[in-house]
mmCIF file of C-alpha atoms in Angstrom:
data_model
loop_
_atom_site.group_PDB
_atom_site.id
_atom_site.type_symbol
_atom_site.label_atom_id
_atom_site.label_comp_id
_atom_site.label_asym_id
_atom_site.label_seq_id
_atom_site.Cartn_x
_atom_site.Cartn_y
_atom_site.Cartn_z
ATOM 1 C CA ASP A 1 147.139 78.605 61.996
ATOM 2 C CA GLY A 2 149.223 79.051 58.870
ATOM 3 C CA GLY A 3 147.673 80.395 55.737
ATOM 4 C CA ILE A 4 147.211 83.209 53.274
ATOM 5 C CA THR A 5 145.033 86.223 53.907
ATOM 6 C CA GLN A 6 143.723 88.676 51.373
ATOM 7 C CA SER A 7 141.895 91.848 52.120
ATOM 8 C CA PRO A 8 139.398 93.149 51.528
ATOM 9 C CA LYS A 9 137.030 90.436 50.272
ATOM 10 C CA TYR A 10 135.056 92.941 48.179
ATOM 11 C CA LEU A 11 136.390 96.213 46.822
ATOM 12 C CA PHE A 12 134.664 98.922 44.827
ATOM 13 C CA ARG A 13 136.481 101.707 43.021
ATOM 14 C CA LYS A 14 135.781 104.410 40.498
ATOM 15 C CA GLU A 15 137.422 104.252 37.112
ATOM 16 C CA GLY A 16 140.727 106.102 36.998
ATOM 17 C CA GLN A 17 141.740 105.275 40.558
ATOM 18 C CA ASN A 18 144.632 103.051 41.519
ATOM 19 C CA VAL A 19 143.851 100.363 44.083
ATOM 20 C CA THR A 20 146.114 98.078 46.099
ATOM 21 C CA LEU A 21 145.124 94.549 47.078
ATOM 22 C CA SER A 22 146.738 93.013 50.126
ATOM 23 C CA CYS A 23 148.220 89.502 50.356
ATOM 24 C CA GLU A 24 149.963 88.155 53.445
ATOM 25 C CA GLN A 25 151.205 84.628 54.187
ATOM 26 C CA ASN A 26 152.679 83.054 57.318
ATOM 27 C CA LEU A 27 153.621 79.745 55.704
ATOM 28 C CA ASN A 28 157.266 80.781 55.320
ATOM 29 C CA HIS A 29 156.929 80.242 51.572
ATOM 30 C CA ASP A 30 159.485 81.753 49.217
ATOM 31 C CA ALA A 31 157.273 81.989 46.126
ATOM 32 C CA MET A 32 154.137 84.103 45.810
ATOM 33 C CA TYR A 33 151.758 84.682 42.900
ATOM 34 C CA TRP A 34 148.908 86.878 41.755
ATOM 35 C CA TYR A 35 146.197 85.559 39.452
ATOM 36 C CA ARG A 36 143.177 87.097 37.831
ATOM 37 C CA GLN A 37 139.995 85.107 37.222
ATOM 38 C CA ASP A 38 137.101 86.307 35.088
ATOM 39 C CA PRO A 39 133.639 84.693 35.322
ATOM 40 C CA GLY A 40 133.639 81.148 33.980
ATOM 41 C CA GLN A 41 137.321 81.347 33.091
ATOM 42 C CA GLY A 42 140.566 79.848 34.290
ATOM 43 C CA LEU A 43 143.279 81.601 36.261
ATOM 44 C CA ARG A 44 145.705 83.888 34.486
ATOM 45 C CA LEU A 45 149.052 84.756 36.046
ATOM 46 C CA ILE A 46 149.702 88.462 36.584
ATOM 47 C CA TYR A 47 152.989 88.466 38.521
ATOM 48 C CA TYR A 48 155.041 86.046 40.545
ATOM 49 C CA SER A 49 157.941 86.358 42.956
ATOM 50 C CA GLN A 50 160.405 83.635 43.846
ATOM 51 C CA ILE A 51 162.299 85.575 46.515
ATOM 52 C CA VAL A 52 162.202 88.900 48.338
ATOM 53 C CA ASN A 53 162.961 91.953 46.193
ATOM 54 C CA ASP A 54 162.494 90.000 42.982
ATOM 55 C CA PHE A 55 159.410 89.468 40.836
ATOM 56 C CA GLN A 56 158.585 88.487 37.267
ATOM 57 C CA LYS A 57 155.778 89.387 34.897
ATOM 58 C CA GLY A 58 153.220 86.747 34.103
ATOM 59 C CA ASP A 59 151.024 86.560 31.031
ATOM 60 C CA ILE A 60 148.856 89.628 31.777
ATOM 61 C CA ALA A 61 151.070 92.065 33.737
ATOM 62 C CA GLU A 62 150.096 95.211 31.812
ATOM 63 C CA GLY A 63 148.281 97.692 34.040
ATOM 64 C CA TYR A 64 149.440 96.013 37.265
ATOM 65 C CA SER A 65 152.385 96.489 39.603
ATOM 66 C CA VAL A 66 153.714 94.567 42.608
ATOM 67 C CA SER A 67 156.355 94.759 45.303
ATOM 68 C CA ARG A 68 158.021 92.126 47.473
ATOM 69 C CA GLU A 69 159.785 93.947 50.294
ATOM 70 C CA LYS A 70 159.045 91.226 52.851
ATOM 71 C CA LYS A 71 158.813 87.475 52.501
ATOM 72 C CA GLU A 72 155.322 87.503 54.007
ATOM 73 C CA SER A 73 153.783 90.197 51.830
ATOM 74 C CA PHE A 74 153.094 90.582 48.109
ATOM 75 C CA PRO A 75 150.695 93.491 47.439
ATOM 76 C CA LEU A 76 149.207 94.043 44.002
ATOM 77 C CA THR A 77 148.338 97.491 42.654
ATOM 78 C CA VAL A 78 145.737 97.706 39.929
ATOM 79 C CA THR A 79 146.516 100.926 38.107
ATOM 80 C CA SER A 80 144.267 103.139 36.037
ATOM 81 C CA ALA A 81 146.097 101.801 32.974
ATOM 82 C CA GLN A 82 144.386 98.423 33.376
ATOM 83 C CA LYS A 83 141.565 98.514 30.808
ATOM 84 C CA ASN A 84 139.230 95.957 32.388
ATOM 85 C CA PRO A 85 140.095 95.720 36.094
ATOM 86 C CA THR A 86 136.816 94.216 37.319
ATOM 87 C CA ALA A 87 137.643 90.612 38.239
ATOM 88 C CA PHE A 88 138.308 88.120 41.027
ATOM 89 C CA TYR A 89 141.931 88.380 42.198
ATOM 90 C CA LEU A 90 143.640 85.438 43.846
ATOM 91 C CA CYS A 91 146.952 85.394 45.665
ATOM 92 C CA ALA A 92 148.879 82.168 46.200
ATOM 93 C CA SER A 93 152.144 80.954 47.660
ATOM 94 C CA SER A 94 154.311 77.859 47.424
ATOM 95 C CA THR A 95 157.629 76.606 48.735
ATOM 96 C CA GLY A 96 159.081 77.263 45.288
ATOM 97 C CA THR A 97 160.694 73.863 45.132
ATOM 98 C CA GLY A 98 159.080 70.906 43.399
ATOM 99 C CA GLY A 99 155.647 69.491 44.172
ATOM 100 C CA ASP A 100 153.909 72.458 42.573
ATOM 101 C CA GLU A 101 151.378 72.757 45.398
ATOM 102 C CA GLN A 102 150.116 76.312 45.630
ATOM 103 C CA TYR A 103 148.121 77.564 48.587
ATOM 104 C CA PHE A 104 145.508 80.154 47.673
ATOM 105 C CA GLY A 105 144.022 82.997 49.655
ATOM 106 C CA PRO A 106 140.238 83.582 49.726
ATOM 107 C CA GLY A 107 140.448 86.171 46.952
ATOM 108 C CA THR A 108 139.388 89.794 46.467
ATOM 109 C CA ARG A 109 136.495 90.621 44.187
ATOM 110 C CA LEU A 110 137.215 94.007 42.623
ATOM 111 C CA THR A 111 134.509 96.026 40.898
ATOM 112 C CA VAL A 112 135.437 99.193 39.026
ATOM 113 C CA THR A 113 132.662 101.448 37.713
ATOM 114 C CA GLY B 1 154.324 79.804 25.707
ATOM 115 C CA GLN B 2 151.936 77.059 26.694
ATOM 116 C CA SER B 3 148.279 76.190 26.139
ATOM 117 C CA LEU B 4 146.067 73.700 27.941
ATOM 118 C CA GLU B 5 142.742 72.216 26.874
ATOM 119 C CA GLN B 6 140.009 70.701 29.036
ATOM 120 C CA PRO B 7 136.359 69.854 28.415
ATOM 121 C CA SER B 8 134.181 72.739 29.545
ATOM 122 C CA GLU B 9 131.550 70.646 31.333
ATOM 123 C CA VAL B 10 131.054 67.128 32.635
ATOM 124 C CA THR B 11 127.946 65.683 34.297
ATOM 125 C CA ALA B 12 127.721 62.459 36.311
ATOM 126 C CA VAL B 13 125.565 60.883 39.023
ATOM 127 C CA GLU B 14 126.420 60.197 42.634
ATOM 128 C CA GLY B 15 128.533 57.093 43.108
ATOM 129 C CA ALA B 16 129.790 57.110 39.525
ATOM 130 C CA ILE B 17 133.339 57.531 38.184
ATOM 131 C CA VAL B 18 134.310 60.488 36.006
ATOM 132 C CA GLN B 19 137.484 61.322 34.105
ATOM 133 C CA ILE B 20 138.522 64.893 33.265
ATOM 134 C CA ASN B 21 141.120 65.141 30.528
ATOM 135 C CA CYS B 22 143.807 67.752 29.992
ATOM 136 C CA THR B 23 146.027 68.132 26.965
ATOM 137 C CA TYR B 24 148.859 70.625 26.792
ATOM 138 C CA GLN B 25 151.255 72.085 24.277
ATOM 139 C CA THR B 26 154.660 73.037 25.599
ATOM 140 C CA SER B 27 158.327 72.767 24.765
ATOM 141 C CA GLY B 28 159.097 71.623 28.312
ATOM 142 C CA PHE B 29 157.459 71.558 31.727
ATOM 143 C CA TYR B 30 157.882 70.455 35.340
ATOM 144 C CA GLY B 31 154.699 68.479 35.736
ATOM 145 C CA LEU B 32 150.936 68.643 35.778
ATOM 146 C CA SER B 33 148.837 69.730 38.759
ATOM 147 C CA TRP B 34 145.110 69.605 39.451
ATOM 148 C CA TYR B 35 143.038 72.047 41.494
ATOM 149 C CA GLN B 36 139.424 72.091 42.639
ATOM 150 C CA GLN B 37 137.430 75.299 42.972
ATOM 151 C CA HIS B 38 133.927 75.622 44.349
ATOM 152 C CA ASP B 39 131.821 78.573 43.214
ATOM 153 C CA GLY B 40 133.051 81.786 44.802
ATOM 154 C CA GLY B 41 135.897 80.008 46.562
ATOM 155 C CA ALA B 42 139.625 79.668 46.211
ATOM 156 C CA PRO B 43 141.279 76.807 44.321
ATOM 157 C CA THR B 44 142.593 73.947 46.436
ATOM 158 C CA PHE B 45 145.381 71.616 45.398
ATOM 159 C CA LEU B 46 144.416 68.036 44.552
ATOM 160 C CA SER B 47 147.392 66.301 42.981
ATOM 161 C CA TYR B 48 150.662 66.623 41.099
ATOM 162 C CA ASN B 49 152.335 64.387 38.511
ATOM 163 C CA ALA B 50 155.968 64.938 37.609
ATOM 164 C CA LEU B 51 156.528 61.498 36.113
ATOM 165 C CA ASP B 52 154.438 59.328 33.812
ATOM 166 C CA GLY B 53 151.911 57.141 35.532
ATOM 167 C CA LEU B 54 149.111 57.176 38.018
ATOM 168 C CA GLU B 55 149.071 58.955 41.395
ATOM 169 C CA GLU B 56 146.305 57.972 43.797
ATOM 170 C CA THR B 57 144.999 60.057 46.687
ATOM 171 C CA GLY B 58 141.858 58.638 48.220
ATOM 172 C CA ARG B 59 138.948 58.896 45.795
ATOM 173 C CA PHE B 60 140.995 61.023 43.387
ATOM 174 C CA SER B 61 143.680 59.771 41.008
ATOM 175 C CA SER B 62 145.719 61.651 38.443
ATOM 176 C CA PHE B 63 147.554 60.338 35.412
ATOM 177 C CA LEU B 64 150.274 61.791 33.207
ATOM 178 C CA SER B 65 151.722 60.746 29.859
ATOM 179 C CA ARG B 66 154.503 63.094 28.803
ATOM 180 C CA SER B 67 154.894 61.404 25.428
ATOM 181 C CA ASP B 68 151.241 62.148 24.640
ATOM 182 C CA SER B 69 151.189 65.586 26.349
ATOM 183 C CA TYR B 70 148.127 64.347 28.162
ATOM 184 C CA GLY B 71 146.846 63.856 31.648
ATOM 185 C CA TYR B 72 143.600 63.209 33.430
ATOM 186 C CA LEU B 73 141.960 63.458 36.807
ATOM 187 C CA LEU B 74 139.833 60.489 37.865
ATOM 188 C CA LEU B 75 137.186 60.968 40.508
ATOM 189 C CA GLN B 76 135.610 57.834 41.993
ATOM 190 C CA GLU B 77 132.550 57.307 44.178
ATOM 191 C CA LEU B 78 131.284 60.748 43.255
ATOM 192 C CA GLN B 79 129.592 62.798 45.952
ATOM 193 C CA MET B 80 127.429 65.890 45.649
ATOM 194 C CA LYS B 81 130.209 67.931 47.245
ATOM 195 C CA ASP B 82 132.449 67.107 44.280
ATOM 196 C CA SER B 83 130.381 69.490 42.147
ATOM 197 C CA ALA B 84 132.965 72.173 41.357
ATOM 198 C CA SER B 85 135.329 73.376 38.668
ATOM 199 C CA TYR B 86 138.549 71.452 38.125
ATOM 200 C CA PHE B 87 141.666 73.013 36.627
ATOM 201 C CA CYS B 88 144.829 71.435 35.319
ATOM 202 C CA ALA B 89 148.002 73.525 35.513
ATOM 203 C CA VAL B 90 151.593 73.265 34.340
ATOM 204 C CA ARG B 91 154.732 75.074 35.433
ATOM 205 C CA GLU B 92 157.138 76.218 32.767
ATOM 206 C CA SER B 93 160.447 74.471 33.062
ATOM 207 C CA TYR B 94 162.625 77.475 33.754
ATOM 208 C CA GLY B 95 160.763 79.209 36.511
ATOM 209 C CA GLN B 96 157.629 79.588 38.548
ATOM 210 C CA ASN B 97 155.386 80.735 35.726
ATOM 211 C CA PHE B 98 152.278 78.574 36.088
ATOM 212 C CA VAL B 99 149.711 78.217 33.324
ATOM 213 C CA PHE B 100 146.188 77.044 34.165
ATOM 214 C CA GLY B 101 143.712 75.352 31.876
ATOM 215 C CA PRO B 102 140.265 76.890 31.265
ATOM 216 C CA GLY B 103 138.629 74.566 33.781
ATOM 217 C CA THR B 104 136.017 71.802 33.664
ATOM 218 C CA ARG B 105 132.762 72.309 35.489
ATOM 219 C CA LEU B 106 131.636 69.045 37.072
ATOM 220 C CA SER B 107 127.997 68.645 38.040
ATOM 221 C CA VAL B 108 127.108 65.665 40.225
ATOM 222 C CA LEU B 109 123.438 64.719 40.077
ATOM 223 C CA PRO B 110 121.538 62.758 42.734
#
């Protein structure tokens, strides 16, 4: 079955540590995205990538980094520079051409104490 | 940049019809999308409007008016399972930078 997987579902870290969230898709989609969602809020775009080896900052990229070495994978690193990292992180992908339909992974809930 | 506005909450009873509005401010865009998200879950795509008018998909319909910078999602024959948050989203014209609205929490009462 095609889809997007994110791991782990829950992640706990101590303040000051970097942490990498995994996102893999087997939909053969060119475009991939990372969003952050805080309780009761909408989704805010962190980074997006339209093709391999290329990515663009979204509205809240500070304190985050990404890589896109393979079409299937778009990992997100939450660095110690991110002031309020505790949030629900969602990865998504799309064909990148018209229609705007994004397919979302199940999300990773990160708690930093 | 872009900004989107939606009502924060809407309540309706089973079997009723509800409309969730979305207004946006942008210099250009590629269309308006709608997503549904149940508590603790991932958003799922509902509909997309690139041109003015009404798009119908089963019990859900979506409308866009570019001249008014306005769209809405219409849910008919409401069911308890429709209780969720609904987000409108636009893509900026020059790339894949999506902007989501703050979301509308729909509560369907028996």
